[in-house]
Amino acid sequence: MDNFPIVGIGASAGGLAAFVAFFSGLPADKEPGMAFVLVQHLAPDHDSLLTELIQRATRMPVVEVTDGMVVQVNCVYIIPPNRDMAFLNGALHLLEPTAPRGHRLPIDYLFRSLAQDQHEQAIGIVLSGTGSDGTLGVRSIKDGGGMVMVQSAASAEFDGMPNNALATGVVDYELPPAEMAAQLIAYVSHALGSSARSAAVAAPQSGKSLQKVFLLLRAQTKHDFSQYKPNTIYRRIERRMAVHQVQTLGDYVQYLQHTPVEVEALFRDLLIGVTSFFRDPEAFAALESLVVPRLFDGKPAGGVVRAWTAGCSTGEEAYSIAILLQERLETLKQNFKIQVFATDIDSRAIAVARAGLYPASIADDISPERLARFFTQEADGSAYRVHKSIRDMLVFSEQDLIRDPPFSKLDLITCRNLLIYLGTDLQKKLIAMFHYSLKPGGMLFLGTSETVGEFVDLFAPMERKSKLYQRKEDFQGAQRAALGRFMPTPSMKHSTTPQTAGRTHPPQPLSLRELTEQSLLKEDAKVAVLVNGQGDILFLHGRAGMYLEPTPGDAGINNILKMAREGLRRELTTSLYKAVGAKERVAAPGLRVKTNGHHTLVNLTVCPVAQGPAAALESPLYLVILEAAPAVPASAGQTGAAPTVVATGELNQDARSQIAQLTEELQAKEEYLHAANEELETSNEELKSSNEEMQSVNEELQSTNEELETSKEEMQSINEELSTVNAELQTKVGDLSRANNDMNNLLAGTGIATIFVDHSLRILRFTPTASLIINLIASDVGRPVGHIVSNLVGYDSLVADAQGVLNTLIPQEIDVQTTAGKYFTMRILPYRTLDNVIEGAVITFVEITEIVRSREALRKANEMLRLAVVVRDASDAMTVQDLDGRIIAWNPGAVRLYGWTEEEALTMNVRDRIPPALQDSALAMVRQLSQAETLEPYATERLTKDAQVVEVSLISTALVDDAGQVYAIATTERRKDHAKL
């Protein structure tokens, strides 16, 4: 299979999932009959796993491209990292990227090469990704007759690339990746499956259907495409038929009738124009060096340089011209006014051009110097905006070259790659119109495939290869119909009203009949003709058949000069022009006019009509009077029946008379030609002047309309900006309100008493908890903090400490106590803004009552711990019992003396280890101790675990609580023998 479609697929961020979804949608039971070339933005310094990942989603072979690899049908090709890839003659070629990282556009690079090599068999698909890569490429594919698909924004993980492609207006299908495969196969099968489709569309029997297409287009869009080249129209219609799978042109006409949206889509397809900044660099270089300097030559300072870009599309070419003119202006360092008019039939393209916002991919077409000087990159880096200084030079407007009047008095016209789509007759019309619009010596810049054709007498080539032409003078001129010389008819008499509007009593206008008859009263003639300066007959009086006869051909306007019989025409023409030039009566008596086979002597008189309202008419009128002259009496010799022999002398006399007459006729002819030339030149100048005035008025109106349009756009832009600012401010207010609520709840929830003061220590705000420490109420805001009575005990230097913090910016921390017995840590810190500006101080009180109590308890516990150590390490038995005799403490010395362990002892009562005989006396001692009586050491007896009686020396001490009440008795017991030692 030598001829098959090539599908270029481009993606960036989020593209892997889209690739997988696309290939998963291809049918598994048959081959697609296409080749797929994938381009994704890959990291240049890492190996790509894309080949392996895509292979899992398709049964077609998936390979990473090597330089010069020949493309085969039903294969998938993956771009390698850090390479640009192009398609040429059935093979893929790899190149080192020239753009820096982050500015590379490999998808555009591939798509453009596909469009140039494959034309209608090129298919471009743009999937998920950020930026604008692929935007210019899809334009190229569409212009070449190919098809474009874009992932729907809703299904894209990143919609930057799909949205930018959609903004071009050339996308055929917007689908999720999973649905693209089925639509792609249907399109290829319908559009490229039959080689006879073009012939079917262009067949003669389709002519009537094609005219219906033109009618539907003209009815909806007001534009006529019937004069475009048939092949161009056929190709675009065939593409639209393939998109909708319509079989015949007749069916497509019906589809157009029922689907107005498709009429608009076809209109957009017919307007596809691929353009770029400085397209065809060699041609623009020639324009810059050969043409642009001449535009300024000979112009005085402050002069105007006017250029017109016809068919400007989205404006790139018009901005390129403006940049060249601005650079020349900077070189000359003189003040000139530059006006660049840019027009196109496509309103969407004009809107894009007016905005002056282009994708970042234009960096490939513009030098870095020009990009930095004349463009501003958007904040997100996705686009460039034309500088206002360049934008202000241009006036963009929607214009149909076929229907709308052109601009005039131009120094330069650029119309590139438009004429190639138009028919020959329309090309001729536009070339002649460009000639009219240019000033003498003006320049014409055409596309590389366009010429001026047969109009070599209107334009001289300056540089044939670059299609640069200079206007030549049209010495032959253009023929103008006599209708342009119409005298106002009676029905148009109101057009002269303004000339007499200022009169109080204007005279009643006379009809042409009355005007002629009044003039004849003075001339006493039978035949008279009222004409204008060109000889057009306005009124005829009398029977003029002997002197005038109708001319063959179209009737049109009757002109006396064309209707004059032989012998009258020359003198009539000369006399009329003499009368027009001299504004006086001219007579030519004794003219021999050939009438019905014989000659009649006629006296001719031409006189201006200057009576009544005729003097106020737009053009003067003339009365041509024809009257028969009296016959000359014949001599006797001539009346005889026999012929008379004429002497030789008489013949010589007749010859001399005839020569003299011929000489006189030749002189009259020369005068007539001279007068005719002068009149023609005058008429031409008047018509040119009138045309230029009308074009100037039209141009001013267009400029005014453009200014109004621009003002409207600026007002809309300002309104949108204000709306955006308002929305942002409302969001800020909401954020501040939430932040304020959060802070209030935070401060209240923490329970930390906080007071905010300014530089003068005036209270700014405080939390509710602060009023428990310092007597604050809501009305205290704004009062000095020193004026407020506090509940602090023994602390009165709050003002001094706060002022010290403001002076030194060193925070202070002090523990204070309130009259309620609560303890707080007071911190005084500087109040800093986000800009690190000190605007006061913050005083906080953190309650530490529990911490103080814990600290005191810890102190007591430490003291008890030290006592416990002493008790533990003592050799004497030390015990503690409550007032009921239960043992609550038992040290190791008691264990050694009595034998009971601490666990056993804590379950016992003191009675268990007192001999029965001594229990009463022991109870008496307990009662004495409970009454806080002091007992001297005494000897007594105690029982051991093994029931032995041990004599001990016992010291008893009453334990008293904070209330002075005895709650336990501590004893120190020592064996008597130890005591003796």
JSON list of C-alpha atoms in Angstrom, two decimals, residues 379-530:
[
{"chain": "A", "resi": 379, "resn": "ALA", "atom": "CA", "xyz": [2.48, 36.28, 32.51]},
{"chain": "A", "resi": 380, "resn": "ASP", "atom": "CA", "xyz": [1.94, 32.55, 31.99]},
{"chain": "A", "resi": 381, "resn": "GLY", "atom": "CA", "xyz": [4.31, 32.46, 29.00]},
{"chain": "A", "resi": 382, "resn": "SER", "atom": "CA", "xyz": [1.67, 30.96, 26.71]},
{"chain": "A", "resi": 383, "resn": "ALA", "atom": "CA", "xyz": [1.32, 33.92, 24.33]},
{"chain": "A", "resi": 384, "resn": "TYR", "atom": "CA", "xyz": [2.84, 37.17, 23.05]},
{"chain": "A", "resi": 385, "resn": "ARG", "atom": "CA", "xyz": [1.00, 40.48, 22.73]},
{"chain": "A", "resi": 386, "resn": "VAL", "atom": "CA", "xyz": [1.91, 43.11, 20.13]},
{"chain": "A", "resi": 387, "resn": "HIS", "atom": "CA", "xyz": [3.24, 46.36, 21.61]},
{"chain": "A", "resi": 388, "resn": "LYS", "atom": "CA", "xyz": [0.78, 49.22, 21.65]},
{"chain": "A", "resi": 389, "resn": "SER", "atom": "CA", "xyz": [3.12, 51.39, 19.54]},
{"chain": "A", "resi": 390, "resn": "ILE", "atom": "CA", "xyz": [2.81, 48.87, 16.66]},
{"chain": "A", "resi": 391, "resn": "ARG", "atom": "CA", "xyz": [-0.88, 48.17, 17.26]},
{"chain": "A", "resi": 392, "resn": "ASP", "atom": "CA", "xyz": [-1.72, 51.88, 16.99]},
{"chain": "A", "resi": 393, "resn": "MET", "atom": "CA", "xyz": [-0.33, 51.99, 13.45]},
{"chain": "A", "resi": 394, "resn": "LEU", "atom": "CA", "xyz": [-2.91, 49.53, 12.14]},
{"chain": "A", "resi": 395, "resn": "VAL", "atom": "CA", "xyz": [-6.59, 49.84, 11.33]},
{"chain": "A", "resi": 396, "resn": "PHE", "atom": "CA", "xyz": [-8.35, 46.50, 10.98]},
{"chain": "A", "resi": 397, "resn": "SER", "atom": "CA", "xyz": [-11.71, 46.25, 9.24]},
{"chain": "A", "resi": 398, "resn": "GLU", "atom": "CA", "xyz": [-13.89, 43.63, 7.62]},
{"chain": "A", "resi": 399, "resn": "GLN", "atom": "CA", "xyz": [-13.96, 44.09, 3.84]},
{"chain": "A", "resi": 400, "resn": "ASP", "atom": "CA", "xyz": [-14.97, 42.13, 0.77]},
{"chain": "A", "resi": 401, "resn": "LEU", "atom": "CA", "xyz": [-12.58, 42.97, -2.07]},
{"chain": "A", "resi": 402, "resn": "ILE", "atom": "CA", "xyz": [-15.18, 41.92, -4.63]},
{"chain": "A", "resi": 403, "resn": "ARG", "atom": "CA", "xyz": [-17.97, 44.07, -3.25]},
{"chain": "A", "resi": 404, "resn": "ASP", "atom": "CA", "xyz": [-16.58, 46.89, -1.11]},
{"chain": "A", "resi": 405, "resn": "PRO", "atom": "CA", "xyz": [-14.71, 49.99, -2.37]},
{"chain": "A", "resi": 406, "resn": "PRO", "atom": "CA", "xyz": [-10.92, 49.99, -1.99]},
{"chain": "A", "resi": 407, "resn": "PHE", "atom": "CA", "xyz": [-8.59, 52.40, -0.18]},
{"chain": "A", "resi": 408, "resn": "SER", "atom": "CA", "xyz": [-6.81, 55.06, -2.22]},
{"chain": "A", "resi": 409, "resn": "LYS", "atom": "CA", "xyz": [-3.64, 57.17, -2.29]},
{"chain": "A", "resi": 410, "resn": "LEU", "atom": "CA", "xyz": [-1.59, 54.25, -1.01]},
{"chain": "A", "resi": 411, "resn": "ASP", "atom": "CA", "xyz": [2.17, 53.86, -1.05]},
{"chain": "A", "resi": 412, "resn": "LEU", "atom": "CA", "xyz": [2.15, 50.06, -0.64]},
{"chain": "A", "resi": 413, "resn": "ILE", "atom": "CA", "xyz": [-0.34, 47.24, -1.16]},
{"chain": "A", "resi": 414, "resn": "THR", "atom": "CA", "xyz": [0.35, 43.69, -0.03]},
{"chain": "A", "resi": 415, "resn": "CYS", "atom": "CA", "xyz": [-1.98, 40.96, -1.24]},
{"chain": "A", "resi": 416, "resn": "ARG", "atom": "CA", "xyz": [-0.23, 37.65, -0.82]},
{"chain": "A", "resi": 417, "resn": "ASN", "atom": "CA", "xyz": [-1.63, 34.19, -1.51]},
{"chain": "A", "resi": 418, "resn": "LEU", "atom": "CA", "xyz": [-5.14, 35.42, -2.19]},
{"chain": "A", "resi": 419, "resn": "LEU", "atom": "CA", "xyz": [-5.21, 35.82, -5.97]},
{"chain": "A", "resi": 420, "resn": "ILE", "atom": "CA", "xyz": [-4.22, 32.17, -6.46]},
{"chain": "A", "resi": 421, "resn": "TYR", "atom": "CA", "xyz": [-7.66, 31.15, -5.19]},
{"chain": "A", "resi": 422, "resn": "LEU", "atom": "CA", "xyz": [-9.59, 33.52, -7.49]},
{"chain": "A", "resi": 423, "resn": "GLY", "atom": "CA", "xyz": [-10.74, 33.13, -11.08]},
{"chain": "A", "resi": 424, "resn": "THR", "atom": "CA", "xyz": [-9.00, 34.95, -13.94]},
{"chain": "A", "resi": 425, "resn": "ASP", "atom": "CA", "xyz": [-11.67, 37.63, -14.40]},
{"chain": "A", "resi": 426, "resn": "LEU", "atom": "CA", "xyz": [-11.67, 38.46, -10.72]},
{"chain": "A", "resi": 427, "resn": "GLN", "atom": "CA", "xyz": [-7.88, 38.59, -10.67]},
{"chain": "A", "resi": 428, "resn": "LYS", "atom": "CA", "xyz": [-7.94, 41.13, -13.50]},
{"chain": "A", "resi": 429, "resn": "LYS", "atom": "CA", "xyz": [-10.47, 43.23, -11.65]},
{"chain": "A", "resi": 430, "resn": "LEU", "atom": "CA", "xyz": [-8.41, 43.27, -8.48]},
{"chain": "A", "resi": 431, "resn": "ILE", "atom": "CA", "xyz": [-5.13, 44.06, -10.26]},
{"chain": "A", "resi": 432, "resn": "ALA", "atom": "CA", "xyz": [-6.80, 47.04, -11.95]},
{"chain": "A", "resi": 433, "resn": "MET", "atom": "CA", "xyz": [-8.26, 48.11, -8.62]},
{"chain": "A", "resi": 434, "resn": "PHE", "atom": "CA", "xyz": [-4.84, 47.91, -6.95]},
{"chain": "A", "resi": 435, "resn": "HIS", "atom": "CA", "xyz": [-3.46, 50.11, -9.72]},
{"chain": "A", "resi": 436, "resn": "TYR", "atom": "CA", "xyz": [-6.15, 52.67, -9.04]},
{"chain": "A", "resi": 437, "resn": "SER", "atom": "CA", "xyz": [-5.55, 52.58, -5.26]},
{"chain": "A", "resi": 438, "resn": "LEU", "atom": "CA", "xyz": [-1.80, 53.15, -5.48]},
{"chain": "A", "resi": 439, "resn": "LYS", "atom": "CA", "xyz": [-0.16, 56.50, -5.80]},
{"chain": "A", "resi": 440, "resn": "PRO", "atom": "CA", "xyz": [2.07, 57.05, -8.85]},
{"chain": "A", "resi": 441, "resn": "GLY", "atom": "CA", "xyz": [5.17, 54.97, -8.19]},
{"chain": "A", "resi": 442, "resn": "GLY", "atom": "CA", "xyz": [3.42, 52.95, -5.48]},
{"chain": "A", "resi": 443, "resn": "MET", "atom": "CA", "xyz": [4.48, 49.38, -4.68]},
{"chain": "A", "resi": 444, "resn": "LEU", "atom": "CA", "xyz": [2.59, 46.09, -4.97]},
{"chain": "A", "resi": 445, "resn": "PHE", "atom": "CA", "xyz": [3.70, 42.98, -3.02]},
{"chain": "A", "resi": 446, "resn": "LEU", "atom": "CA", "xyz": [2.17, 39.67, -4.17]},
{"chain": "A", "resi": 447, "resn": "GLY", "atom": "CA", "xyz": [2.58, 36.06, -3.11]},
{"chain": "A", "resi": 448, "resn": "THR", "atom": "CA", "xyz": [5.31, 33.84, -4.47]},
{"chain": "A", "resi": 449, "resn": "SER", "atom": "CA", "xyz": [2.85, 32.06, -6.80]},
{"chain": "A", "resi": 450, "resn": "GLU", "atom": "CA", "xyz": [1.11, 35.22, -8.07]},
{"chain": "A", "resi": 451, "resn": "THR", "atom": "CA", "xyz": [1.79, 37.74, -10.85]},
{"chain": "A", "resi": 452, "resn": "VAL", "atom": "CA", "xyz": [0.10, 40.78, -12.38]},
{"chain": "A", "resi": 453, "resn": "GLY", "atom": "CA", "xyz": [-0.69, 38.66, -15.43]},
{"chain": "A", "resi": 454, "resn": "GLU", "atom": "CA", "xyz": [-1.41, 40.62, -18.60]},
{"chain": "A", "resi": 455, "resn": "PHE", "atom": "CA", "xyz": [-1.26, 43.98, -16.83]},
{"chain": "A", "resi": 456, "resn": "VAL", "atom": "CA", "xyz": [2.39, 44.58, -17.65]},
{"chain": "A", "resi": 457, "resn": "ASP", "atom": "CA", "xyz": [1.40, 48.05, -18.85]},
{"chain": "A", "resi": 458, "resn": "LEU", "atom": "CA", "xyz": [0.21, 48.88, -15.31]},
{"chain": "A", "resi": 459, "resn": "PHE", "atom": "CA", "xyz": [3.02, 47.44, -13.19]},
{"chain": "A", "resi": 460, "resn": "ALA", "atom": "CA", "xyz": [6.77, 47.16, -13.69]},
{"chain": "A", "resi": 461, "resn": "PRO", "atom": "CA", "xyz": [8.54, 44.30, -11.90]},
{"chain": "A", "resi": 462, "resn": "MET", "atom": "CA", "xyz": [11.10, 45.37, -9.31]},
{"chain": "A", "resi": 463, "resn": "GLU", "atom": "CA", "xyz": [12.11, 41.93, -8.13]},
{"chain": "A", "resi": 464, "resn": "ARG", "atom": "CA", "xyz": [10.48, 39.08, -10.00]},
{"chain": "A", "resi": 465, "resn": "LYS", "atom": "CA", "xyz": [11.35, 36.30, -7.56]},
{"chain": "A", "resi": 466, "resn": "SER", "atom": "CA", "xyz": [9.87, 38.16, -4.60]},
{"chain": "A", "resi": 467, "resn": "LYS", "atom": "CA", "xyz": [6.88, 39.40, -6.65]},
{"chain": "A", "resi": 468, "resn": "LEU", "atom": "CA", "xyz": [7.55, 43.09, -6.02]},
{"chain": "A", "resi": 469, "resn": "TYR", "atom": "CA", "xyz": [5.99, 45.49, -8.56]},
{"chain": "A", "resi": 470, "resn": "GLN", "atom": "CA", "xyz": [5.92, 49.25, -9.05]},
{"chain": "A", "resi": 471, "resn": "ARG", "atom": "CA", "xyz": [2.94, 51.12, -10.42]},
{"chain": "A", "resi": 472, "resn": "LYS", "atom": "CA", "xyz": [3.20, 52.54, -13.94]},
{"chain": "A", "resi": 473, "resn": "GLU", "atom": "CA", "xyz": [1.07, 55.30, -15.43]},
{"chain": "A", "resi": 474, "resn": "ASP", "atom": "CA", "xyz": [-1.94, 54.12, -17.41]},
{"chain": "A", "resi": 475, "resn": "PHE", "atom": "CA", "xyz": [-1.59, 56.22, -20.58]},
{"chain": "A", "resi": 476, "resn": "GLN", "atom": "CA", "xyz": [-4.35, 54.40, -22.42]},
{"chain": "A", "resi": 477, "resn": "GLY", "atom": "CA", "xyz": [-6.85, 55.03, -19.63]},
{"chain": "A", "resi": 478, "resn": "ALA", "atom": "CA", "xyz": [-10.03, 53.14, -18.96]},
{"chain": "A", "resi": 479, "resn": "GLN", "atom": "CA", "xyz": [-13.17, 53.42, -21.01]},
{"chain": "A", "resi": 480, "resn": "ARG", "atom": "CA", "xyz": [-16.11, 54.87, -19.18]},
{"chain": "A", "resi": 481, "resn": "ALA", "atom": "CA", "xyz": [-19.73, 54.37, -20.08]},
{"chain": "A", "resi": 482, "resn": "ALA", "atom": "CA", "xyz": [-21.76, 57.34, -21.24]},
{"chain": "A", "resi": 483, "resn": "LEU", "atom": "CA", "xyz": [-24.06, 56.71, -18.30]},
{"chain": "A", "resi": 484, "resn": "GLY", "atom": "CA", "xyz": [-21.45, 58.36, -16.11]},
{"chain": "A", "resi": 485, "resn": "ARG", "atom": "CA", "xyz": [-22.07, 61.60, -18.04]},
{"chain": "A", "resi": 486, "resn": "PHE", "atom": "CA", "xyz": [-25.79, 61.72, -17.38]},
{"chain": "A", "resi": 487, "resn": "MET", "atom": "CA", "xyz": [-27.44, 65.13, -17.20]},
{"chain": "A", "resi": 488, "resn": "PRO", "atom": "CA", "xyz": [-29.83, 65.29, -14.21]},
{"chain": "A", "resi": 489, "resn": "THR", "atom": "CA", "xyz": [-33.32, 64.43, -15.36]},
{"chain": "A", "resi": 490, "resn": "PRO", "atom": "CA", "xyz": [-36.42, 66.34, -14.31]},
{"chain": "A", "resi": 491, "resn": "SER", "atom": "CA", "xyz": [-37.10, 63.66, -11.75]},
{"chain": "A", "resi": 492, "resn": "MET", "atom": "CA", "xyz": [-33.71, 64.47, -10.22]},
{"chain": "A", "resi": 493, "resn": "LYS", "atom": "CA", "xyz": [-34.28, 68.22, -10.10]},
{"chain": "A", "resi": 494, "resn": "HIS", "atom": "CA", "xyz": [-34.35, 68.14, -6.32]},
{"chain": "A", "resi": 495, "resn": "SER", "atom": "CA", "xyz": [-30.60, 67.58, -6.37]},
{"chain": "A", "resi": 496, "resn": "THR", "atom": "CA", "xyz": [-30.16, 71.21, -7.37]},
{"chain": "A", "resi": 497, "resn": "THR", "atom": "CA", "xyz": [-32.34, 72.51, -4.58]},
{"chain": "A", "resi": 498, "resn": "PRO", "atom": "CA", "xyz": [-29.48, 73.23, -2.16]},
{"chain": "A", "resi": 499, "resn": "GLN", "atom": "CA", "xyz": [-28.00, 75.68, -4.66]},
{"chain": "A", "resi": 500, "resn": "THR", "atom": "CA", "xyz": [-31.07, 77.89, -4.47]},
{"chain": "A", "resi": 501, "resn": "ALA", "atom": "CA", "xyz": [-32.14, 77.11, -0.94]},
{"chain": "A", "resi": 502, "resn": "GLY", "atom": "CA", "xyz": [-31.00, 80.48, 0.30]},
{"chain": "A", "resi": 503, "resn": "ARG", "atom": "CA", "xyz": [-33.25, 82.47, -2.04]},
{"chain": "A", "resi": 504, "resn": "THR", "atom": "CA", "xyz": [-36.46, 83.92, -0.73]},
{"chain": "A", "resi": 505, "resn": "HIS", "atom": "CA", "xyz": [-38.45, 83.49, -3.96]},
{"chain": "A", "resi": 506, "resn": "PRO", "atom": "CA", "xyz": [-36.76, 80.92, -6.23]},
{"chain": "A", "resi": 507, "resn": "PRO", "atom": "CA", "xyz": [-37.92, 81.04, -9.86]},
{"chain": "A", "resi": 508, "resn": "GLN", "atom": "CA", "xyz": [-40.11, 78.24, -11.15]},
{"chain": "A", "resi": 509, "resn": "PRO", "atom": "CA", "xyz": [-37.78, 75.80, -12.96]},
{"chain": "A", "resi": 510, "resn": "LEU", "atom": "CA", "xyz": [-38.37, 75.44, -16.67]},
{"chain": "A", "resi": 511, "resn": "SER", "atom": "CA", "xyz": [-38.72, 72.13, -18.43]},
{"chain": "A", "resi": 512, "resn": "LEU", "atom": "CA", "xyz": [-36.26, 71.20, -21.14]},
{"chain": "A", "resi": 513, "resn": "ARG", "atom": "CA", "xyz": [-38.96, 71.76, -23.74]},
{"chain": "A", "resi": 514, "resn": "GLU", "atom": "CA", "xyz": [-39.64, 75.30, -22.56]},
{"chain": "A", "resi": 515, "resn": "LEU", "atom": "CA", "xyz": [-35.94, 76.01, -22.31]},
{"chain": "A", "resi": 516, "resn": "THR", "atom": "CA", "xyz": [-35.37, 74.87, -25.90]},
{"chain": "A", "resi": 517, "resn": "GLU", "atom": "CA", "xyz": [-38.36, 76.75, -27.29]},
{"chain": "A", "resi": 518, "resn": "GLN", "atom": "CA", "xyz": [-37.38, 79.98, -25.56]},
{"chain": "A", "resi": 519, "resn": "SER", "atom": "CA", "xyz": [-33.91, 79.69, -27.06]},
{"chain": "A", "resi": 520, "resn": "LEU", "atom": "CA", "xyz": [-35.39, 79.03, -30.51]},
{"chain": "A", "resi": 521, "resn": "LEU", "atom": "CA", "xyz": [-37.46, 82.19, -30.40]},
{"chain": "A", "resi": 522, "resn": "LYS", "atom": "CA", "xyz": [-34.25, 84.10, -30.81]},
{"chain": "A", "resi": 523, "resn": "GLU", "atom": "CA", "xyz": [-32.82, 81.83, -33.48]},
{"chain": "A", "resi": 524, "resn": "ASP", "atom": "CA", "xyz": [-35.87, 81.27, -35.66]},
{"chain": "A", "resi": 525, "resn": "ALA", "atom": "CA", "xyz": [-34.86, 77.78, -36.69]},
{"chain": "A", "resi": 526, "resn": "LYS", "atom": "CA", "xyz": [-36.77, 74.68, -37.57]},
{"chain": "A", "resi": 527, "resn": "VAL", "atom": "CA", "xyz": [-34.35, 72.02, -36.25]},
{"chain": "A", "resi": 528, "resn": "ALA", "atom": "CA", "xyz": [-32.60, 72.42, -32.91]},
{"chain": "A", "resi": 529, "resn": "VAL", "atom": "CA", "xyz": [-31.05, 69.97, -30.48]},
{"chain": "A", "resi": 530, "resn": "LEU", "atom": "CA", "xyz": [-30.31, 70.64, -26.79]}
]
